[in-house]
Tab-separated table of C-alpha atoms and ligand atoms in Angstrom:
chain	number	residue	atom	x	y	z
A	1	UNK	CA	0.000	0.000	0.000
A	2	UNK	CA	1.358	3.690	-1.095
A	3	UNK	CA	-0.729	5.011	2.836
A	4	UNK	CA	-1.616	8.407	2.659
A	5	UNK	CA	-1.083	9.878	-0.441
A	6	UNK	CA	0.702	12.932	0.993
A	7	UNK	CA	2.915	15.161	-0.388
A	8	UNK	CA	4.514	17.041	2.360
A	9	UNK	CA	1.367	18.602	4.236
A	10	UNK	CA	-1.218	18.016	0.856
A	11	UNK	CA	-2.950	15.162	-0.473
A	12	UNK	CA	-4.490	13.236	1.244
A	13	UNK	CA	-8.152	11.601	0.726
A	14	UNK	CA	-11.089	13.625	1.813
A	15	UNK	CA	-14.191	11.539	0.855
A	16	UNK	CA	-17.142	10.781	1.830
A	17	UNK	CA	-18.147	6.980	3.035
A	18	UNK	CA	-19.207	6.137	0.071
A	19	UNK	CA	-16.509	6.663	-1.909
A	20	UNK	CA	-13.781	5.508	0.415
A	21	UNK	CA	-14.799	1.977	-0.919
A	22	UNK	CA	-13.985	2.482	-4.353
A	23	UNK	CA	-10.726	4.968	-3.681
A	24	UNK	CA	-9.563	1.869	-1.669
A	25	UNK	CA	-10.287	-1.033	-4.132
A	26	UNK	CA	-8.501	1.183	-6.844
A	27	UNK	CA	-5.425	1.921	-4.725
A	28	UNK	CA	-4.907	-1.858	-4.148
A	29	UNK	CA	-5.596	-2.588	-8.229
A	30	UNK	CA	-3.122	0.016	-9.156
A	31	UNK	CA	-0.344	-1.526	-6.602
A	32	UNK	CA	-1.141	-4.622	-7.900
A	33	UNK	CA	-1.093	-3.705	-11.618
A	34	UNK	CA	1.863	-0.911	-11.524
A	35	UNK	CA	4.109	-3.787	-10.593
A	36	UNK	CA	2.855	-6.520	-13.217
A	37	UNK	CA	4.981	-6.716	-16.489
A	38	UNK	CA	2.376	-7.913	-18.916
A	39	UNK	CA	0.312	-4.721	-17.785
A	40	UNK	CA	3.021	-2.458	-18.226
A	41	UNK	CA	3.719	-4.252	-21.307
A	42	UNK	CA	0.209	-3.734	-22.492
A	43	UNK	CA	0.708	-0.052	-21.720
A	44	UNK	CA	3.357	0.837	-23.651
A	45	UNK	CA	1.797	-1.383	-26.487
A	46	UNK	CA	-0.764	1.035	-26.744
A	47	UNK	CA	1.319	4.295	-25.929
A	48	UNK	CA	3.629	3.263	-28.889
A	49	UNK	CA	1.359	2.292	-31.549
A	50	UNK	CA	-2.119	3.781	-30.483
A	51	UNK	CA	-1.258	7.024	-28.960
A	52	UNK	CA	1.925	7.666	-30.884
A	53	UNK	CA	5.129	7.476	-28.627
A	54	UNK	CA	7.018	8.440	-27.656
A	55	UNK	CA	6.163	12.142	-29.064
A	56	UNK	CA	9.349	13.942	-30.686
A	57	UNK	CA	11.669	16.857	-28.841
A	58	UNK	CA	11.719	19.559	-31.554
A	59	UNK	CA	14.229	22.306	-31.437
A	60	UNK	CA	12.433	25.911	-31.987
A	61	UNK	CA	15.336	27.277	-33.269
A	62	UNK	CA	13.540	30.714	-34.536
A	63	UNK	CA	11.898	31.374	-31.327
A	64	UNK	CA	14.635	30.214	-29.176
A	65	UNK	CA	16.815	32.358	-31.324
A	66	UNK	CA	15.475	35.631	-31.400
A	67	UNK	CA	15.092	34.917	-27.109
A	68	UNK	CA	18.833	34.174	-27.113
A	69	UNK	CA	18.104	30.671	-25.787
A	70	UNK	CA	17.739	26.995	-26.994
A	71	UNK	CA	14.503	26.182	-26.770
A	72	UNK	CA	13.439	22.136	-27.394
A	73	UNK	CA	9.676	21.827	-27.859
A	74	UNK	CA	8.336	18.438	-26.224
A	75	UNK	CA	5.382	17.826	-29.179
A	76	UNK	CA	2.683	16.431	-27.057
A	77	UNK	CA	0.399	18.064	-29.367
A	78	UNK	CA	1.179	15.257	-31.956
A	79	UNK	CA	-0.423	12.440	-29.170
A	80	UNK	CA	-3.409	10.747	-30.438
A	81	UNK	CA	-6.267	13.520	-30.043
A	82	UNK	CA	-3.769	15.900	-29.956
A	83	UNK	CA	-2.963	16.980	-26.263
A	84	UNK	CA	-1.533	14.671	-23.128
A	85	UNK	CA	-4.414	13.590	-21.924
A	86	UNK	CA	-4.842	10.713	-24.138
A	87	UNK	CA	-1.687	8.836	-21.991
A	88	UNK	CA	-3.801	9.208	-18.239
A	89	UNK	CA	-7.029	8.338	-20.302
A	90	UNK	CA	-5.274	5.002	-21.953
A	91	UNK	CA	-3.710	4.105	-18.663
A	92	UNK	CA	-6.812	4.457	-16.470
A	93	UNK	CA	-9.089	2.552	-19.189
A	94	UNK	CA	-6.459	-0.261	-19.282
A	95	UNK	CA	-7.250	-0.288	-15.468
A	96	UNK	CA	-10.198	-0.494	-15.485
A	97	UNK	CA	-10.452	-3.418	-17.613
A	98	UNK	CA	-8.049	-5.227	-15.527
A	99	UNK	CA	-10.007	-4.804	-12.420
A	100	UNK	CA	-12.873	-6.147	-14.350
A	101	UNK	CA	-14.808	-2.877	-14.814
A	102	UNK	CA	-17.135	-3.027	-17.881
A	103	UNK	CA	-18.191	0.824	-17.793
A	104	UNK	CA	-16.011	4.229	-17.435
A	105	UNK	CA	-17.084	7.405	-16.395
A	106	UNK	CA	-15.141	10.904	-17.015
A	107	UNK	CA	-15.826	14.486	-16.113
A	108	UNK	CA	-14.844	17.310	-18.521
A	109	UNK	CA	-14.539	20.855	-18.906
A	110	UNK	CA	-13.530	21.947	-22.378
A	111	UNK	CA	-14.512	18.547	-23.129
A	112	UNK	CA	-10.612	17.045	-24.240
A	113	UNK	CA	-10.457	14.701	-21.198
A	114	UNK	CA	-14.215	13.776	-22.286
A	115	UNK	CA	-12.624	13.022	-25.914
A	116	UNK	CA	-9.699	11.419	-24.564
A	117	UNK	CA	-11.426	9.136	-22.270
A	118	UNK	CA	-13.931	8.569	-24.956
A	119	UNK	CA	-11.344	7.608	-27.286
A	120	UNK	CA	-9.623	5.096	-25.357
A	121	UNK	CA	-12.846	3.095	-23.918
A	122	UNK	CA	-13.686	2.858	-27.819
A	123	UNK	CA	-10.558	1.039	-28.429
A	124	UNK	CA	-10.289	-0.828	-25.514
A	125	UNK	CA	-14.248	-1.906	-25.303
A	126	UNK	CA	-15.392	-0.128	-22.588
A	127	UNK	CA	-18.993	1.683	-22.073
A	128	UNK	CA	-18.637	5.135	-22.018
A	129	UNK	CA	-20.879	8.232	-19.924
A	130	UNK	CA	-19.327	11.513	-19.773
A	131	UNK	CA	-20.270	14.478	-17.181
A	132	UNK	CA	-20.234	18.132	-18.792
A	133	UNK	CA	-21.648	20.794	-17.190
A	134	UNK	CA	-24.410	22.718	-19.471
A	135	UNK	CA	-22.957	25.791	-19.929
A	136	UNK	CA	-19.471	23.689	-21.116
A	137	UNK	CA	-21.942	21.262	-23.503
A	138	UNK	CA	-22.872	24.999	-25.202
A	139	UNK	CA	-19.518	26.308	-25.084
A	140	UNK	CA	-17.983	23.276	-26.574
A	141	UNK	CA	-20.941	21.755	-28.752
A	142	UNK	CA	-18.404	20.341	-31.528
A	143	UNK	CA	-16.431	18.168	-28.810
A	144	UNK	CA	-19.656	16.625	-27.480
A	145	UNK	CA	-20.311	15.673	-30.820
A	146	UNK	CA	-17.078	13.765	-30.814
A	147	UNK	CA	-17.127	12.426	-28.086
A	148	UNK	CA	-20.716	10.760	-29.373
A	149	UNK	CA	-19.025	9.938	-32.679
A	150	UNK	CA	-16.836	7.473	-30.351
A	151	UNK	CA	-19.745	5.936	-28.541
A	152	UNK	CA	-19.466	7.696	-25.210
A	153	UNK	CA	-22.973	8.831	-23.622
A	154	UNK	CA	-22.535	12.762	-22.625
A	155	UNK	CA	-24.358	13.496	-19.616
A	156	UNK	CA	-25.134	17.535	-18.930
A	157	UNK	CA	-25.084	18.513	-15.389
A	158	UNK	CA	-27.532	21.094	-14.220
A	159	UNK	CA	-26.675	22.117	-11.191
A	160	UNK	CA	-24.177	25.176	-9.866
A	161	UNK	CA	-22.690	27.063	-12.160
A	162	UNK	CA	-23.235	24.423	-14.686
A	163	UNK	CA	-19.326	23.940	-15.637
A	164	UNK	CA	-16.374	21.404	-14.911
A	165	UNK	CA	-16.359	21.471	-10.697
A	166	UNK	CA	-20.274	20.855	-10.733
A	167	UNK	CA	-19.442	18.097	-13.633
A	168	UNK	CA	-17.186	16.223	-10.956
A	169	UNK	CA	-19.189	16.611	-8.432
A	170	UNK	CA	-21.548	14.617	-10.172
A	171	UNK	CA	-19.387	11.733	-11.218
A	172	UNK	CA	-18.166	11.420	-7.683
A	173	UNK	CA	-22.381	10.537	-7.032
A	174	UNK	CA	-22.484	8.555	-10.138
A	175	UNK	CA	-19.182	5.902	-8.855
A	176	UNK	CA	-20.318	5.968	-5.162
A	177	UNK	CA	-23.464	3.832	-6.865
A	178	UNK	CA	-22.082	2.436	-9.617
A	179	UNK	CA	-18.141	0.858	-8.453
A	180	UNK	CA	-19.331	-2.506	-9.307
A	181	UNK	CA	-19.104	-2.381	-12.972
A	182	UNK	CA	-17.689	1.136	-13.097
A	183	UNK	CA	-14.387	2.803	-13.007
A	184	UNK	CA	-13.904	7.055	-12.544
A	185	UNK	CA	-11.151	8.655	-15.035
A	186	UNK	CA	-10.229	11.310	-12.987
A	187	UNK	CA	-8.727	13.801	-15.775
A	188	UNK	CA	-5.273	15.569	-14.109
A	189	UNK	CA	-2.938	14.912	-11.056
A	190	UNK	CA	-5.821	15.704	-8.746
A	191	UNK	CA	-8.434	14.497	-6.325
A	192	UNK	CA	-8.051	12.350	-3.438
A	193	UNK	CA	-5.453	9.613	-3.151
A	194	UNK	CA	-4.710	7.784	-4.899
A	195	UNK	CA	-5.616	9.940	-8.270
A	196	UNK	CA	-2.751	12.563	-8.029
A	197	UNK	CA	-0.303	10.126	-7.525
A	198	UNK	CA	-1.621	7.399	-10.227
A	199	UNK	CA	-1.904	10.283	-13.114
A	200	UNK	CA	1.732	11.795	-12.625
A	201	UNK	CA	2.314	8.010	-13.572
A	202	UNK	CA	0.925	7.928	-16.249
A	203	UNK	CA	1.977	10.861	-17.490
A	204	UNK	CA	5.396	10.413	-16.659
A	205	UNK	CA	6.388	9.035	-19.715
A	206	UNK	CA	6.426	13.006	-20.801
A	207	UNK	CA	9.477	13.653	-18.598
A	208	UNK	CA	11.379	10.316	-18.936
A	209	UNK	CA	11.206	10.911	-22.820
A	210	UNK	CA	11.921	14.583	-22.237
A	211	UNK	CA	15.351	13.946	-20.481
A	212	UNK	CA	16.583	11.256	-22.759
A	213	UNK	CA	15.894	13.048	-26.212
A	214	UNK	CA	17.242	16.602	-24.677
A	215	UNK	CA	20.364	14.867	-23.713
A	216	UNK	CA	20.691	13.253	-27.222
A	217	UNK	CA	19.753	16.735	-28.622
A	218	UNK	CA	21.467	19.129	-26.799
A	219	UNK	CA	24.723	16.662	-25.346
A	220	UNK	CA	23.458	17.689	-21.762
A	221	UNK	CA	19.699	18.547	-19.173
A	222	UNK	CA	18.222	21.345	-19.464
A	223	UNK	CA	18.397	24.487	-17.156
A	224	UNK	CA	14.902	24.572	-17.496
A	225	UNK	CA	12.143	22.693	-17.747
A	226	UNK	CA	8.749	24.472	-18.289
A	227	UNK	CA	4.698	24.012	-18.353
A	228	UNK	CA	1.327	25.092	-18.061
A	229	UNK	CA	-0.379	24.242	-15.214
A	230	UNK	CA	-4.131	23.609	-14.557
A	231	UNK	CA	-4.684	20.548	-12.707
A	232	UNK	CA	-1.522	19.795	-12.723
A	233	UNK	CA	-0.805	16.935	-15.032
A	234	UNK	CA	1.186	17.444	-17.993
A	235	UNK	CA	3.733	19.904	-15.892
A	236	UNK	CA	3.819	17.131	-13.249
A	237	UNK	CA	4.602	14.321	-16.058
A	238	UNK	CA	7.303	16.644	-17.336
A	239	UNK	CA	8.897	17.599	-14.298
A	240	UNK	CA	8.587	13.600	-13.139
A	241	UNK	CA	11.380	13.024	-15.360
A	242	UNK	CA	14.004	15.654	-13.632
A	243	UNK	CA	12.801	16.135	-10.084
A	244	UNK	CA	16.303	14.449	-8.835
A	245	UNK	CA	17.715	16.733	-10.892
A	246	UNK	CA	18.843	19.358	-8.646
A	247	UNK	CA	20.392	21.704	-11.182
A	248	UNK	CA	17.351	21.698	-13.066
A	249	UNK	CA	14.604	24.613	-12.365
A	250	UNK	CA	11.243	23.676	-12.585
A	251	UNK	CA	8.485	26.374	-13.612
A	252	UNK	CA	4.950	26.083	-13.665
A	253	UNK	CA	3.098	28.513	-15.440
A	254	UNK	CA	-0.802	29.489	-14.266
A	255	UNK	CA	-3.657	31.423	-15.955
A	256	UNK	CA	-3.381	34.691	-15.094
A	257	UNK	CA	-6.378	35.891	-16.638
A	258	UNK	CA	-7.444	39.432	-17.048
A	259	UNK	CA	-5.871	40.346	-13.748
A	260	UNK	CA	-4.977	38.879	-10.272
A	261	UNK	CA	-8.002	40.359	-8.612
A	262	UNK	CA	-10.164	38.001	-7.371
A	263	UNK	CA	-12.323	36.069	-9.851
A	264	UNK	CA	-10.101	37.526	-12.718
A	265	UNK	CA	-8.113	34.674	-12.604
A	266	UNK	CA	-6.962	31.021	-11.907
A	267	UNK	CA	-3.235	31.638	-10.477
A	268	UNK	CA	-3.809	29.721	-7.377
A	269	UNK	CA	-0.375	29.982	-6.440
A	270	UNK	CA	-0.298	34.378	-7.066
A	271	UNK	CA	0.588	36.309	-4.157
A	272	UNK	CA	-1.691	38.691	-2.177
A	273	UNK	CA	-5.544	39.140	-1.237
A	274	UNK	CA	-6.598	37.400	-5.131
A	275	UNK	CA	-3.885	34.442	-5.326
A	276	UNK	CA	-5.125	31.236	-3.190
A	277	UNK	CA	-5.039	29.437	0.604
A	278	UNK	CA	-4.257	25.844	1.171
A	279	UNK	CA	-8.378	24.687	1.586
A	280	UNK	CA	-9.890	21.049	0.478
A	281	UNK	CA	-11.756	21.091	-2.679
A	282	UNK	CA	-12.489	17.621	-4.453
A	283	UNK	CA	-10.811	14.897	-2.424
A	284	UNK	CA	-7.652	16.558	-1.853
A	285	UNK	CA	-5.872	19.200	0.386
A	286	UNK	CA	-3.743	21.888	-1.651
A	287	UNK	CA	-3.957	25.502	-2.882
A	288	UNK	CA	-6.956	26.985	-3.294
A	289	UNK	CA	-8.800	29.831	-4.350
A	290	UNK	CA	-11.574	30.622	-2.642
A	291	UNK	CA	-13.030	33.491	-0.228
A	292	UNK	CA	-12.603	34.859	3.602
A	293	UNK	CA	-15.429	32.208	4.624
A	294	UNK	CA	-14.090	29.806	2.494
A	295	UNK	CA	-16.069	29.240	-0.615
A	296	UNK	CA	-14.398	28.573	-3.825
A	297	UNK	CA	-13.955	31.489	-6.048
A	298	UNK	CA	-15.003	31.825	-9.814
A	299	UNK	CA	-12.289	31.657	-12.063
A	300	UNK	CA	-11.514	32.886	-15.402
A	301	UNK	CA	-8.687	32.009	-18.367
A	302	UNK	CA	-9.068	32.439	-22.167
A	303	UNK	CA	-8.133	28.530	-22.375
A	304	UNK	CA	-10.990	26.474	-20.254
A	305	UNK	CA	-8.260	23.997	-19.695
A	306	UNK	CA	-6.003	26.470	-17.086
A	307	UNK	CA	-9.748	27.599	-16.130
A	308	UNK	CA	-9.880	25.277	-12.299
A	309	UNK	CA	-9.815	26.696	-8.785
A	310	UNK	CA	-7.920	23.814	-7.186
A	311	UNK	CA	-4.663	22.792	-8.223
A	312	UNK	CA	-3.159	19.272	-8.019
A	313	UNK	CA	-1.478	18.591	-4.381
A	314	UNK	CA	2.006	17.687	-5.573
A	315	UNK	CA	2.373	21.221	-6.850
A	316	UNK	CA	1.112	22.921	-3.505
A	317	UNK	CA	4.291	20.571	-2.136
A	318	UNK	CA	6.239	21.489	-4.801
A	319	UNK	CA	5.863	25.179	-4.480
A	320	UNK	CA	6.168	25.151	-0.775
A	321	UNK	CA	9.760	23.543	-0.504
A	322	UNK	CA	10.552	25.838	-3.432
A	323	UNK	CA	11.997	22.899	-5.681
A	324	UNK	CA	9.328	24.207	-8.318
A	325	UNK	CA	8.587	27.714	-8.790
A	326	UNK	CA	4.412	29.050	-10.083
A	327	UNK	CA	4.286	32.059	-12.063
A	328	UNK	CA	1.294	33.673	-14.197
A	329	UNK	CA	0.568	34.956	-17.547
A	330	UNK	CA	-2.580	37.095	-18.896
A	331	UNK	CA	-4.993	36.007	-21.706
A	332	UNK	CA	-3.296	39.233	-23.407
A	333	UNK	CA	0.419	37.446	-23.503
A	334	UNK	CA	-0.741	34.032	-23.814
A	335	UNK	CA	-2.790	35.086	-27.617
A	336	UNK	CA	0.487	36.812	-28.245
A	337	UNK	CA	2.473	34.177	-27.851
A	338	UNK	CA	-0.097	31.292	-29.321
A	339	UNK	CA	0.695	34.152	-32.674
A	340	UNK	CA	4.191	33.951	-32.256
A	341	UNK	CA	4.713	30.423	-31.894
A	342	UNK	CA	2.725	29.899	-34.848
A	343	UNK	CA	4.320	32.715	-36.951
A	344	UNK	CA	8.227	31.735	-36.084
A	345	UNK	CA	8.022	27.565	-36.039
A	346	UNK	CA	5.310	26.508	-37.776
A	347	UNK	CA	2.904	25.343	-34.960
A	348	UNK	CA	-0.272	26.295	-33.601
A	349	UNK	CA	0.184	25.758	-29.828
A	350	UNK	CA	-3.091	25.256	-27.482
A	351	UNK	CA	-3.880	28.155	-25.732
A	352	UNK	CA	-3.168	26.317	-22.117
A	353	UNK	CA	0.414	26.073	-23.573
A	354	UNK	CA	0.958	29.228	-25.093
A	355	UNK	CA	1.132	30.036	-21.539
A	356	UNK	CA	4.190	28.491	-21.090
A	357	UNK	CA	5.872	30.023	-24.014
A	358	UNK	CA	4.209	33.513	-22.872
A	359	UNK	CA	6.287	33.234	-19.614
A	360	UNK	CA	9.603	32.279	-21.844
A	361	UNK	CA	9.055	35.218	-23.730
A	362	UNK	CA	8.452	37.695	-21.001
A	363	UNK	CA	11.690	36.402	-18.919
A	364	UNK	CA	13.871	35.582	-21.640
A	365	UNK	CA	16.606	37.680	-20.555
A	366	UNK	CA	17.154	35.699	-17.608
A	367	UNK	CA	17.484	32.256	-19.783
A	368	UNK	CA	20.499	33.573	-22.345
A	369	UNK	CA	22.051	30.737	-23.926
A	370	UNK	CA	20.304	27.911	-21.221
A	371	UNK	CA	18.630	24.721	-22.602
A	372	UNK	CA	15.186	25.229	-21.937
A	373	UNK	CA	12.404	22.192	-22.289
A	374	UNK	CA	9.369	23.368	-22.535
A	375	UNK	CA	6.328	20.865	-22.557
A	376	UNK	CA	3.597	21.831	-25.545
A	377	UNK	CA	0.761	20.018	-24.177
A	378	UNK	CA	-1.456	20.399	-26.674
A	379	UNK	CA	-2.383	21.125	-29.937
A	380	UNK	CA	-4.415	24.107	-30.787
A	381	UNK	CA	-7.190	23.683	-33.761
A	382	UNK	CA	-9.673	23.488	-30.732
A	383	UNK	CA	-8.635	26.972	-30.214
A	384	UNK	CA	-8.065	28.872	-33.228
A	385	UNK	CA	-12.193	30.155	-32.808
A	386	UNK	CA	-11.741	31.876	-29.582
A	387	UNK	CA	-8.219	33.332	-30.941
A	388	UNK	CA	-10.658	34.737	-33.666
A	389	UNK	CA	-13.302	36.285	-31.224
A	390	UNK	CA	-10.356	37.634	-28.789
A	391	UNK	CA	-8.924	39.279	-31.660
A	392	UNK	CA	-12.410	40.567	-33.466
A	393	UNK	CA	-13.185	41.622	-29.053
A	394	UNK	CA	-9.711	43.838	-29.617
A	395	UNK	CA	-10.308	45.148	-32.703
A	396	UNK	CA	-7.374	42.887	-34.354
B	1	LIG	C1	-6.436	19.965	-20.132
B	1	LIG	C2	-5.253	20.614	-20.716
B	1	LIG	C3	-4.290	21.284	-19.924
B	1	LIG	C4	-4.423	21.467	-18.444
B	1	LIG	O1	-4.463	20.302	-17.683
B	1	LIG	P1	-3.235	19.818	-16.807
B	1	LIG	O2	-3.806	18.724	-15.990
B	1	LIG	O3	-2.768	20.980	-15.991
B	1	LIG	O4	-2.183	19.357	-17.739
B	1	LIG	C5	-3.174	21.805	-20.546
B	1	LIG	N1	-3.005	21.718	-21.885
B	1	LIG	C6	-3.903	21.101	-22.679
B	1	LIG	C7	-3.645	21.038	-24.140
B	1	LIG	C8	-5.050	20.528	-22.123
B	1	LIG	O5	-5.945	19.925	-22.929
């Protein structure tokens, strides 16, 4: 047994009864199955030749250029679906059948984890039902029709403010019921033990790649290694891979929104009256933003997939020892850089990662001549209509 799930003073598993049945059965399947060789061979079956791994490290030699850096792009925007979150939806699914589970459920904001998870029950045979909050199903009306186009069921959720927290909440009621036939793909490092710990796993194949390929690439690690961080995931699978790496700095890069007053925002970790507390929110106990009495703030970011109030607990650890450091960009620098990126190397980034490269930008001069790995999480067609209506909103 892993115990507690903490990392330093967050974690943890804050559930009700009726879900500490189901958290428990699937820490002892993932103990089991972590350890078995034909399930890790299974996994890396399907990572190779399903999702497309291991995804390539491509030098931005423009960009990195003209910032007086090398910059080495890790392309998780080629994955399968075109983001990371195809390798936590693969690995949980592949779970799930192992435990004997016949039915997934998801929860999903934007809708990629829907798409993801959606994706990988249709290929591995599993029944698919997908939570999305009503407002999101409007919002995001072409991904629900993919996610349908794969078989999944997508469930709208009526209640709160009808978006991704009120979407979990309601997949939480849906396993407590249903854990007999049904397994809950939890979509980044978050929730209560042992999901944070179980989806850095998965995703860990991100950093382990990164490290090998920079060192082929550039004859040496990186100074930096660099990601966007909503939940938590991809930045925790990238910085999995150089976390004994003392010399190696490790930034995470938040939605900074239209400001850092409160409800402007989703930079968690910001300083001062808007940035967040340590509080419980969905399972787990980390940073949080939320109010004087306690109740969890709105949030806002230009890319929905930034756009959380929690944040995964290894980064609350992370942050607090100082071995990782949390900064913030605006929607403003984050369109500017999703323009640049595509303008100087060829690629349109997501909007969630364009955040990362917003923050290179903006501190370049501190970076001249390092080796710099930054982690493009995701591709971004899905994005290129509210680029349009930011720009049309600005008179662009
Ligand atoms: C969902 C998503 C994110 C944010 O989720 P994390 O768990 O923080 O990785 C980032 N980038 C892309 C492309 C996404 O789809």
């Amino acid at each position: 047994m892993s115990g507690t799930g903490r990392f330093g003073r967050f974690g943890g598993r804050y559930a009700p009864e009726t879900l500490m049945g189901p958290l428990l059965e699937l820490e002892a399947a993932y103990e089991l199955f972590k350890a078995e060789p034909s399930f890790q061979a299974e996994l890396s079956a399907l990572l190779k030749d399903f999702v497309g791994r291991p995804t390539p490290l491509t030098k931005a030699a423009k960009l990195g250029g003209s910032l007086g850096l090398e910059l080495y792009l890790k392309r998780e925007d080629l994955a399968h679906t075109g983001a990371h979150k195809i390798n936590n939806s693969v690995g949980q699914c592949l779970l799930a059948k192992r435990m004997g589970k016949t039915r997934v459920i998801a929860e999903t904001g934007a809708g990629q984890h829907g798409v993801a998870t959606a994706t990988a029950a249709a290929k591995l045979g599993l029944t698919c039902v997908v939570y999305m909050g009503a407002v999101d199903m409007e919002r995001q009306a072409l991904n629900v029709f993919r996610m349908r186009l794969l078989g999944a069921e997508v469930r709208s959720v009526d209640s709160g403010s009808r978006t991704l927290k009120d979407a979990v909440n309601e997949a939480m009621r849906d396993w407590a019921g249903s854990v007999k036939t049904t397994h809950y793909v939890l979509g980044s490092a978050l929730g209560p033990h042992p999901f944070p710990s179980m989806v850095r796993d998965f995703h860990a194949c991100i950093g382990w790649e990164a490290r090998a390929q920079v060192r082929a690439q550039a004859g040496r690690l990186p100074d930096l290694a660099l990601a966007c961080v909503g939940g938590g995931s991809n930045a925790i699978g990238l910085f999995s891979g150089f976390l004994s790496d003392p010399a190696v700095e490790l930034v995470g890069v938040e939605a900074g929104g239209t400001g850092l007053e409160p409800g402007r925002h989703a930079a968690r970790f910001a300083a001062g009256p808007g940035g967040g507390a340590p509080g419980i929110l969905h399972g787990t106990f980390t940073m949080l933003l939320q109010d004087a009495h306690g109740q969890v703030r709105e949030t806002h970011s230009v890319s929905a997939g930034l756009d959380y109030p929690a944040v995964g607990p290894q980064h609350a650890d992370l942050a607090e020892s100082g071995r990782a450091r949390y900064e913030s960009v605006s929607d403003v620098e984050a369109l500017d850089a999703f323009d640049r990126l595509a303008r100087e190397e060829g690629i349109l980034p997501a909007l969630e990662s364009a955040h990362a490269v917003a923050w290179l930008c903006r501190e370049a001069a501190a970076y001249k001549g390092k080796v710099v790995v930054l982690n493009l999480s995701g591709r971004g067609d899905k994005d290129v209509d509210s680029v349009r209506r930011a720009r049309e909103a600005s008179g662009g």
